[in-house]
Amino acid sequence: MAEILGIFGDWTWWIIAGVLLVSELVATSIVLVWFGLAALSVGIADLFLGLTWQMEVILFVVLSVVYLLLGRRYVRTRATDEVNLPYLNQRVNAFVGRTAVLHEAIVNGEGKVRMDDALWRVTGTDAPAGSRVRIIGGSDMVLETEPA
């Protein structure tokens, strides 16, 4: 083991940290980053304390577990914050209950309305352009409306 860790000399833990952190950028699993931080911490500790290879490995294992547990708690709290966006990928449902002005008249049950800087196809009773309508539902990329 001493031969493996001694190949790159004092740079060993810095190189391991770099490889793990770059791998995290590719994998985006939010797991390798904690091992990379542990390796970086061991590199810093070795720089100042001149640890033996056995102590370096033990410190790496301990710090990896600590960082994984702390990181898991951090990521879990951040993930629950995003749950408060129920319509993130359901834009049609996010518009239900809102009112809008018709961009194009509803003719034969179809028209267009501008919602959040985008034109949406709408269905509903015929109405001239400029009329206010309320969004009552929708499916796919078509909103259902009624006069407001």
Short mmCIF file of N, CA and C in Angstrom, two decimals:
data_model
loop_
_atom_site.label_atom_id
_atom_site.label_comp_id
_atom_site.label_asym_id
_atom_site.label_seq_id
_atom_site.Cartn_x
_atom_site.Cartn_y
_atom_site.Cartn_z
N MET A 1 0.83 -1.20 0.00
CA MET A 1 0.00 0.00 0.00
C MET A 1 0.87 1.25 0.00
N ALA A 2 1.97 1.20 0.73
CA ALA A 2 2.86 2.36 0.80
C ALA A 2 3.41 2.69 -0.59
N GLU A 3 3.65 1.64 -1.40
CA GLU A 3 4.17 1.88 -2.74
C GLU A 3 3.14 2.60 -3.61
N ILE A 4 1.87 2.19 -3.46
CA ILE A 4 0.81 2.80 -4.26
C ILE A 4 0.64 4.27 -3.89
N LEU A 5 0.58 4.54 -2.58
CA LEU A 5 0.40 5.92 -2.13
C LEU A 5 1.65 6.76 -2.35
N GLY A 6 2.81 6.11 -2.45
CA GLY A 6 4.05 6.84 -2.61
C GLY A 6 4.44 7.12 -4.05
N ILE A 7 3.67 6.62 -5.01
CA ILE A 7 4.02 6.81 -6.42
C ILE A 7 4.10 8.29 -6.78
N PHE A 8 3.14 9.06 -6.35
CA PHE A 8 3.11 10.48 -6.69
C PHE A 8 3.62 11.36 -5.56
N GLY A 9 4.14 10.76 -4.51
CA GLY A 9 4.70 11.52 -3.41
C GLY A 9 3.64 12.33 -2.67
N ASP A 10 3.96 13.57 -2.40
CA ASP A 10 3.05 14.43 -1.65
C ASP A 10 1.80 14.80 -2.45
N TRP A 11 1.80 14.55 -3.74
CA TRP A 11 0.67 14.91 -4.60
C TRP A 11 -0.41 13.84 -4.65
N THR A 12 -0.18 12.69 -4.05
CA THR A 12 -1.09 11.55 -4.19
C THR A 12 -2.53 11.91 -3.84
N TRP A 13 -2.76 12.47 -2.65
CA TRP A 13 -4.13 12.77 -2.22
C TRP A 13 -4.74 13.90 -3.03
N TRP A 14 -3.91 14.83 -3.49
CA TRP A 14 -4.42 15.92 -4.33
C TRP A 14 -4.88 15.38 -5.67
N ILE A 15 -4.12 14.43 -6.21
CA ILE A 15 -4.50 13.82 -7.49
C ILE A 15 -5.77 12.99 -7.33
N ILE A 16 -5.85 12.20 -6.25
CA ILE A 16 -7.05 11.41 -5.98
C ILE A 16 -8.26 12.33 -5.85
N ALA A 17 -8.09 13.43 -5.11
CA ALA A 17 -9.20 14.39 -4.95
C ALA A 17 -9.61 14.96 -6.29
N GLY A 18 -8.64 15.33 -7.12
CA GLY A 18 -8.96 15.89 -8.43
C GLY A 18 -9.70 14.90 -9.31
N VAL A 19 -9.25 13.65 -9.32
CA VAL A 19 -9.90 12.62 -10.13
C VAL A 19 -11.33 12.40 -9.65
N LEU A 20 -11.52 12.33 -8.33
CA LEU A 20 -12.87 12.11 -7.79
C LEU A 20 -13.79 13.29 -8.08
N LEU A 21 -13.29 14.51 -7.93
CA LEU A 21 -14.14 15.68 -8.16
C LEU A 21 -14.48 15.84 -9.64
N VAL A 22 -13.53 15.56 -10.52
CA VAL A 22 -13.82 15.61 -11.96
C VAL A 22 -14.79 14.49 -12.33
N SER A 23 -14.63 13.32 -11.72
CA SER A 23 -15.57 12.22 -11.97
C SER A 23 -16.98 12.59 -11.53
N GLU A 24 -17.08 13.35 -10.45
CA GLU A 24 -18.39 13.81 -9.98
C GLU A 24 -19.04 14.73 -11.01
N LEU A 25 -18.24 15.55 -11.66
CA LEU A 25 -18.79 16.43 -12.70
C LEU A 25 -19.37 15.62 -13.84
N VAL A 26 -18.76 14.49 -14.15
CA VAL A 26 -19.25 13.64 -15.24
C VAL A 26 -20.43 12.80 -14.77
N ALA A 27 -20.34 12.23 -13.57
CA ALA A 27 -21.36 11.31 -13.08
C ALA A 27 -22.57 12.03 -12.49
N THR A 28 -22.39 13.20 -11.93
CA THR A 28 -23.44 14.00 -11.27
C THR A 28 -24.30 13.16 -10.32
N SER A 29 -23.63 12.35 -9.51
CA SER A 29 -24.37 11.49 -8.58
C SER A 29 -24.42 12.06 -7.18
N ILE A 30 -23.69 13.10 -6.92
CA ILE A 30 -23.57 13.73 -5.61
C ILE A 30 -23.10 12.71 -4.57
N VAL A 31 -22.23 11.79 -4.98
CA VAL A 31 -21.62 10.84 -4.06
C VAL A 31 -20.11 11.01 -4.09
N LEU A 32 -19.55 11.06 -5.28
CA LEU A 32 -18.10 11.15 -5.41
C LEU A 32 -17.53 12.44 -4.85
N VAL A 33 -18.36 13.48 -4.80
CA VAL A 33 -17.88 14.76 -4.28
C VAL A 33 -17.45 14.62 -2.82
N TRP A 34 -18.13 13.79 -2.04
CA TRP A 34 -17.78 13.63 -0.62
C TRP A 34 -16.47 12.88 -0.47
N PHE A 35 -16.23 11.88 -1.32
CA PHE A 35 -14.94 11.19 -1.30
C PHE A 35 -13.83 12.14 -1.77
N GLY A 36 -14.15 12.97 -2.76
CA GLY A 36 -13.17 13.95 -3.23
C GLY A 36 -12.80 14.95 -2.15
N LEU A 37 -13.79 15.40 -1.40
CA LEU A 37 -13.51 16.33 -0.30
C LEU A 37 -12.71 15.65 0.80
N ALA A 38 -12.98 14.37 1.05
CA ALA A 38 -12.20 13.63 2.04
C ALA A 38 -10.75 13.51 1.59
N ALA A 39 -10.53 13.19 0.33
CA ALA A 39 -9.16 13.10 -0.19
C ALA A 39 -8.46 14.45 -0.13
N LEU A 40 -9.19 15.52 -0.44
CA LEU A 40 -8.62 16.86 -0.35
C LEU A 40 -8.25 17.20 1.09
N SER A 41 -9.10 16.82 2.02
CA SER A 41 -8.83 17.06 3.44
C SER A 41 -7.60 16.28 3.90
N VAL A 42 -7.45 15.04 3.44
CA VAL A 42 -6.28 14.25 3.80
C VAL A 42 -5.03 14.88 3.20
N GLY A 43 -5.13 15.38 1.98
CA GLY A 43 -3.99 16.06 1.37
C GLY A 43 -3.56 17.28 2.16
N ILE A 44 -4.52 18.05 2.65
CA ILE A 44 -4.21 19.23 3.47
C ILE A 44 -3.61 18.79 4.80
N ALA A 45 -4.20 17.77 5.43
CA ALA A 45 -3.68 17.28 6.71
C ALA A 45 -2.26 16.74 6.54
N ASP A 46 -2.01 16.02 5.46
CA ASP A 46 -0.68 15.47 5.22
C ASP A 46 0.34 16.59 4.98
N LEU A 47 -0.11 17.66 4.35
CA LEU A 47 0.78 18.79 4.07
C LEU A 47 1.29 19.41 5.37
N PHE A 48 0.40 19.55 6.35
CA PHE A 48 0.78 20.21 7.60
C PHE A 48 1.28 19.25 8.68
N LEU A 49 0.79 18.00 8.68
CA LEU A 49 1.11 17.09 9.77
C LEU A 49 2.10 15.99 9.39
N GLY A 50 2.32 15.77 8.11
CA GLY A 50 3.24 14.72 7.68
C GLY A 50 2.84 13.34 8.17
N LEU A 51 1.63 12.92 7.85
CA LEU A 51 1.07 11.66 8.34
C LEU A 51 1.72 10.45 7.68
N THR A 52 1.68 9.31 8.36
CA THR A 52 2.10 8.05 7.74
C THR A 52 1.00 7.59 6.80
N TRP A 53 1.33 6.66 5.91
CA TRP A 53 0.32 6.23 4.95
C TRP A 53 -0.85 5.53 5.63
N GLN A 54 -0.58 4.84 6.76
CA GLN A 54 -1.66 4.18 7.49
C GLN A 54 -2.64 5.21 8.05
N MET A 55 -2.09 6.27 8.63
CA MET A 55 -2.94 7.33 9.18
C MET A 55 -3.71 8.04 8.06
N GLU A 56 -3.07 8.20 6.91
CA GLU A 56 -3.75 8.84 5.78
C GLU A 56 -4.96 8.02 5.34
N VAL A 57 -4.80 6.72 5.24
CA VAL A 57 -5.90 5.85 4.81
C VAL A 57 -7.02 5.85 5.85
N ILE A 58 -6.66 5.75 7.12
CA ILE A 58 -7.67 5.77 8.18
C ILE A 58 -8.41 7.10 8.17
N LEU A 59 -7.67 8.20 8.05
CA LEU A 59 -8.30 9.52 8.01
C LEU A 59 -9.22 9.65 6.80
N PHE A 60 -8.80 9.11 5.65
CA PHE A 60 -9.63 9.16 4.45
C PHE A 60 -10.93 8.40 4.67
N VAL A 61 -10.87 7.22 5.25
CA VAL A 61 -12.08 6.42 5.48
C VAL A 61 -13.01 7.14 6.45
N VAL A 62 -12.45 7.64 7.55
CA VAL A 62 -13.28 8.33 8.55
C VAL A 62 -13.91 9.58 7.96
N LEU A 63 -13.11 10.39 7.27
CA LEU A 63 -13.66 11.62 6.68
C LEU A 63 -14.67 11.32 5.58
N SER A 64 -14.46 10.25 4.84
CA SER A 64 -15.43 9.87 3.80
C SER A 64 -16.78 9.58 4.41
N VAL A 65 -16.79 8.82 5.50
CA VAL A 65 -18.05 8.49 6.17
C VAL A 65 -18.70 9.75 6.73
N VAL A 66 -17.90 10.60 7.38
CA VAL A 66 -18.44 11.83 7.96
C VAL A 66 -19.01 12.73 6.87
N TYR A 67 -18.25 12.93 5.79
CA TYR A 67 -18.74 13.79 4.71
C TYR A 67 -19.97 13.20 4.03
N LEU A 68 -20.01 11.87 3.88
CA LEU A 68 -21.19 11.24 3.28
C LEU A 68 -22.43 11.47 4.12
N LEU A 69 -22.29 11.30 5.44
CA LEU A 69 -23.45 11.49 6.32
C LEU A 69 -23.90 12.95 6.34
N LEU A 70 -22.94 13.87 6.45
CA LEU A 70 -23.30 15.30 6.45
C LEU A 70 -23.85 15.72 5.09
N GLY A 71 -23.24 15.22 4.03
CA GLY A 71 -23.71 15.54 2.69
C GLY A 71 -25.09 15.00 2.42
N ARG A 72 -25.36 13.81 2.91
CA ARG A 72 -26.69 13.22 2.72
C ARG A 72 -27.75 14.08 3.40
N ARG A 73 -27.44 14.54 4.60
CA ARG A 73 -28.39 15.39 5.32
C ARG A 73 -28.59 16.71 4.56
N TYR A 74 -27.52 17.29 4.06
CA TYR A 74 -27.61 18.56 3.32
C TYR A 74 -28.42 18.39 2.05
N VAL A 75 -28.12 17.36 1.28
CA VAL A 75 -28.82 17.13 0.01
C VAL A 75 -30.29 16.82 0.26
N ARG A 76 -30.58 16.06 1.29
CA ARG A 76 -31.96 15.70 1.59
C ARG A 76 -32.79 16.94 1.94
N THR A 77 -32.23 17.87 2.73
CA THR A 77 -32.99 19.08 3.07
C THR A 77 -33.17 19.96 1.85
N ARG A 78 -32.19 20.00 0.96
CA ARG A 78 -32.32 20.79 -0.26
C ARG A 78 -33.36 20.17 -1.19
N ALA A 79 -33.44 18.87 -1.24
CA ALA A 79 -34.40 18.19 -2.12
C ALA A 79 -35.83 18.42 -1.66
N THR A 80 -36.07 18.50 -0.36
CA THR A 80 -37.43 18.72 0.12
C THR A 80 -37.89 20.14 -0.18
N ASP A 81 -36.95 21.09 -0.31
CA ASP A 81 -37.33 22.45 -0.66
C ASP A 81 -37.94 22.51 -2.06
N GLU A 82 -37.47 21.65 -2.96
CA GLU A 82 -37.95 21.67 -4.33
C GLU A 82 -39.33 21.03 -4.48
N VAL A 83 -39.79 20.31 -3.48
CA VAL A 83 -41.10 19.68 -3.54
C VAL A 83 -42.20 20.74 -3.53
N ASN A 84 -41.89 21.94 -3.11
CA ASN A 84 -42.87 23.01 -3.05
C ASN A 84 -43.19 23.59 -4.42
N LEU A 85 -42.70 22.98 -5.48
CA LEU A 85 -43.00 23.41 -6.85
C LEU A 85 -43.83 22.33 -7.53
N PRO A 86 -45.11 22.20 -7.17
CA PRO A 86 -45.89 21.06 -7.66
C PRO A 86 -46.14 21.09 -9.17
N TYR A 87 -46.12 22.25 -9.80
CA TYR A 87 -46.43 22.33 -11.24
C TYR A 87 -45.19 22.57 -12.08
N LEU A 88 -44.02 22.22 -11.56
CA LEU A 88 -42.78 22.50 -12.26
C LEU A 88 -42.79 21.96 -13.69
N ASN A 89 -43.19 20.73 -13.88
CA ASN A 89 -43.21 20.13 -15.21
C ASN A 89 -44.63 19.92 -15.73
N GLN A 90 -45.59 20.64 -15.16
CA GLN A 90 -46.99 20.54 -15.57
C GLN A 90 -47.53 21.95 -15.77
N ARG A 91 -47.01 22.63 -16.76
CA ARG A 91 -47.35 24.04 -16.95
C ARG A 91 -48.83 24.26 -17.20
N VAL A 92 -49.47 23.32 -17.89
CA VAL A 92 -50.90 23.48 -18.16
C VAL A 92 -51.67 23.58 -16.85
N ASN A 93 -51.36 22.72 -15.90
CA ASN A 93 -52.05 22.75 -14.61
C ASN A 93 -51.73 24.01 -13.81
N ALA A 94 -50.56 24.57 -14.03
CA ALA A 94 -50.17 25.79 -13.30
C ALA A 94 -51.01 26.99 -13.73
N PHE A 95 -51.59 26.94 -14.93
CA PHE A 95 -52.38 28.06 -15.44
C PHE A 95 -53.84 28.02 -15.01
N VAL A 96 -54.31 26.89 -14.50
CA VAL A 96 -55.72 26.75 -14.13
C VAL A 96 -56.09 27.80 -13.08
N GLY A 97 -57.18 28.52 -13.37
CA GLY A 97 -57.66 29.56 -12.46
C GLY A 97 -57.18 30.96 -12.83
N ARG A 98 -56.17 31.05 -13.67
CA ARG A 98 -55.67 32.37 -14.07
C ARG A 98 -56.51 32.93 -15.22
N THR A 99 -56.51 34.24 -15.35
CA THR A 99 -57.19 34.88 -16.47
C THR A 99 -56.15 35.44 -17.42
N ALA A 100 -56.55 35.55 -18.68
CA ALA A 100 -55.64 36.06 -19.71
C ALA A 100 -56.45 36.77 -20.78
N VAL A 101 -55.75 37.51 -21.61
CA VAL A 101 -56.37 38.22 -22.73
C VAL A 101 -56.08 37.42 -24.00
N LEU A 102 -57.12 37.20 -24.80
CA LEU A 102 -56.94 36.44 -26.04
C LEU A 102 -56.01 37.19 -26.99
N HIS A 103 -55.01 36.49 -27.48
CA HIS A 103 -54.09 37.05 -28.47
C HIS A 103 -54.71 36.93 -29.86
N GLU A 104 -55.34 35.80 -30.12
CA GLU A 104 -56.08 35.58 -31.37
C GLU A 104 -57.49 35.15 -30.99
N ALA A 105 -58.46 35.58 -31.76
CA ALA A 105 -59.86 35.26 -31.48
C ALA A 105 -60.09 33.75 -31.44
N ILE A 106 -61.02 33.35 -30.59
CA ILE A 106 -61.44 31.95 -30.59
C ILE A 106 -62.51 31.81 -31.66
N VAL A 107 -62.18 31.09 -32.73
CA VAL A 107 -63.08 30.87 -33.85
C VAL A 107 -63.24 29.36 -34.00
N ASN A 108 -64.49 28.93 -34.10
CA ASN A 108 -64.80 27.50 -34.18
C ASN A 108 -64.18 26.74 -33.01
N GLY A 109 -64.14 27.38 -31.85
CA GLY A 109 -63.67 26.71 -30.64
C GLY A 109 -62.17 26.72 -30.42
N GLU A 110 -61.39 27.36 -31.32
CA GLU A 110 -59.94 27.37 -31.15
C GLU A 110 -59.38 28.78 -31.32
N GLY A 111 -58.40 29.11 -30.49
CA GLY A 111 -57.74 30.41 -30.56
C GLY A 111 -56.39 30.34 -29.87
N LYS A 112 -55.83 31.52 -29.55
CA LYS A 112 -54.53 31.56 -28.88
C LYS A 112 -54.54 32.63 -27.80
N VAL A 113 -53.80 32.35 -26.75
CA VAL A 113 -53.67 33.27 -25.63
C VAL A 113 -52.18 33.34 -25.25
N ARG A 114 -51.76 34.49 -24.75
CA ARG A 114 -50.37 34.63 -24.32
C ARG A 114 -50.32 34.43 -22.80
N MET A 115 -49.54 33.44 -22.39
CA MET A 115 -49.34 33.15 -20.96
C MET A 115 -47.84 33.09 -20.70
N ASP A 116 -47.36 33.95 -19.81
CA ASP A 116 -45.94 33.96 -19.43
C ASP A 116 -45.02 33.99 -20.65
N ASP A 117 -45.22 34.93 -21.52
CA ASP A 117 -44.37 35.14 -22.70
C ASP A 117 -44.38 34.00 -23.70
N ALA A 118 -45.42 33.21 -23.72
CA ALA A 118 -45.55 32.15 -24.71
C ALA A 118 -46.99 32.10 -25.20
N LEU A 119 -47.15 31.79 -26.47
CA LEU A 119 -48.49 31.64 -27.03
C LEU A 119 -48.96 30.20 -26.82
N TRP A 120 -50.18 30.07 -26.32
CA TRP A 120 -50.78 28.77 -26.07
C TRP A 120 -52.06 28.64 -26.89
N ARG A 121 -52.28 27.45 -27.43
CA ARG A 121 -53.56 27.18 -28.09
C ARG A 121 -54.61 27.02 -27.02
N VAL A 122 -55.80 27.57 -27.30
CA VAL A 122 -56.91 27.46 -26.35
C VAL A 122 -58.15 26.94 -27.06
N THR A 123 -59.02 26.33 -26.28
CA THR A 123 -60.32 25.91 -26.77
C THR A 123 -61.37 26.54 -25.87
N GLY A 124 -62.53 26.77 -26.43
CA GLY A 124 -63.62 27.36 -25.65
C GLY A 124 -64.66 27.96 -26.57
N THR A 125 -65.59 28.71 -25.97
CA THR A 125 -66.63 29.35 -26.77
C THR A 125 -66.01 30.49 -27.57
N ASP A 126 -66.56 30.73 -28.76
CA ASP A 126 -66.02 31.77 -29.63
C ASP A 126 -66.01 33.12 -28.93
N ALA A 127 -64.89 33.86 -29.12
CA ALA A 127 -64.73 35.18 -28.50
C ALA A 127 -63.75 35.97 -29.35
N PRO A 128 -63.90 37.30 -29.41
CA PRO A 128 -62.99 38.12 -30.21
C PRO A 128 -61.63 38.28 -29.53
N ALA A 129 -60.62 38.63 -30.33
CA ALA A 129 -59.28 38.90 -29.79
C ALA A 129 -59.38 40.06 -28.80
N GLY A 130 -58.63 40.00 -27.73
CA GLY A 130 -58.67 41.04 -26.70
C GLY A 130 -59.64 40.72 -25.57
N SER A 131 -60.46 39.70 -25.72
CA SER A 131 -61.40 39.31 -24.66
C SER A 131 -60.63 38.64 -23.52
N ARG A 132 -61.17 38.79 -22.32
CA ARG A 132 -60.57 38.13 -21.16
C ARG A 132 -61.21 36.75 -21.00
N VAL A 133 -60.36 35.75 -20.77
CA VAL A 133 -60.82 34.39 -20.56
C VAL A 133 -60.15 33.82 -19.30
N ARG A 134 -60.84 32.86 -18.71
CA ARG A 134 -60.29 32.18 -17.53
C ARG A 134 -59.90 30.76 -17.95
N ILE A 135 -58.73 30.33 -17.50
CA ILE A 135 -58.27 28.98 -17.81
C ILE A 135 -58.94 28.02 -16.82
N ILE A 136 -59.65 27.02 -17.35
CA ILE A 136 -60.37 26.08 -16.47
C ILE A 136 -59.79 24.67 -16.52
N GLY A 137 -58.84 24.45 -17.39
CA GLY A 137 -58.24 23.12 -17.50
C GLY A 137 -57.36 23.05 -18.73
N GLY A 138 -57.00 21.86 -19.08
CA GLY A 138 -56.19 21.68 -20.27
C GLY A 138 -55.58 20.30 -20.32
N SER A 139 -55.05 19.97 -21.47
CA SER A 139 -54.33 18.72 -21.64
C SER A 139 -53.30 18.92 -22.73
N ASP A 140 -52.22 18.18 -22.60
CA ASP A 140 -51.09 18.32 -23.52
C ASP A 140 -50.68 19.79 -23.58
N MET A 141 -50.78 20.41 -24.72
CA MET A 141 -50.37 21.80 -24.88
C MET A 141 -51.55 22.71 -25.22
N VAL A 142 -52.76 22.29 -24.87
CA VAL A 142 -53.97 23.06 -25.18
C VAL A 142 -54.69 23.40 -23.88
N LEU A 143 -55.02 24.68 -23.72
CA LEU A 143 -55.73 25.15 -22.53
C LEU A 143 -57.22 25.25 -22.82
N GLU A 144 -58.04 24.87 -21.85
CA GLU A 144 -59.49 25.02 -21.96
C GLU A 144 -59.88 26.31 -21.26
N THR A 145 -60.76 27.10 -21.91
CA THR A 145 -61.11 28.41 -21.35
C THR A 145 -62.62 28.59 -21.25
N GLU A 146 -62.98 29.62 -20.48
CA GLU A 146 -64.36 30.10 -20.42
C GLU A 146 -64.28 31.62 -20.34
N PRO A 147 -65.34 32.32 -20.74
CA PRO A 147 -65.29 33.78 -20.64
C PRO A 147 -65.10 34.20 -19.18
N ALA A 148 -64.27 35.22 -18.98
CA ALA A 148 -63.99 35.69 -17.60
C ALA A 148 -65.05 36.65 -17.13
#
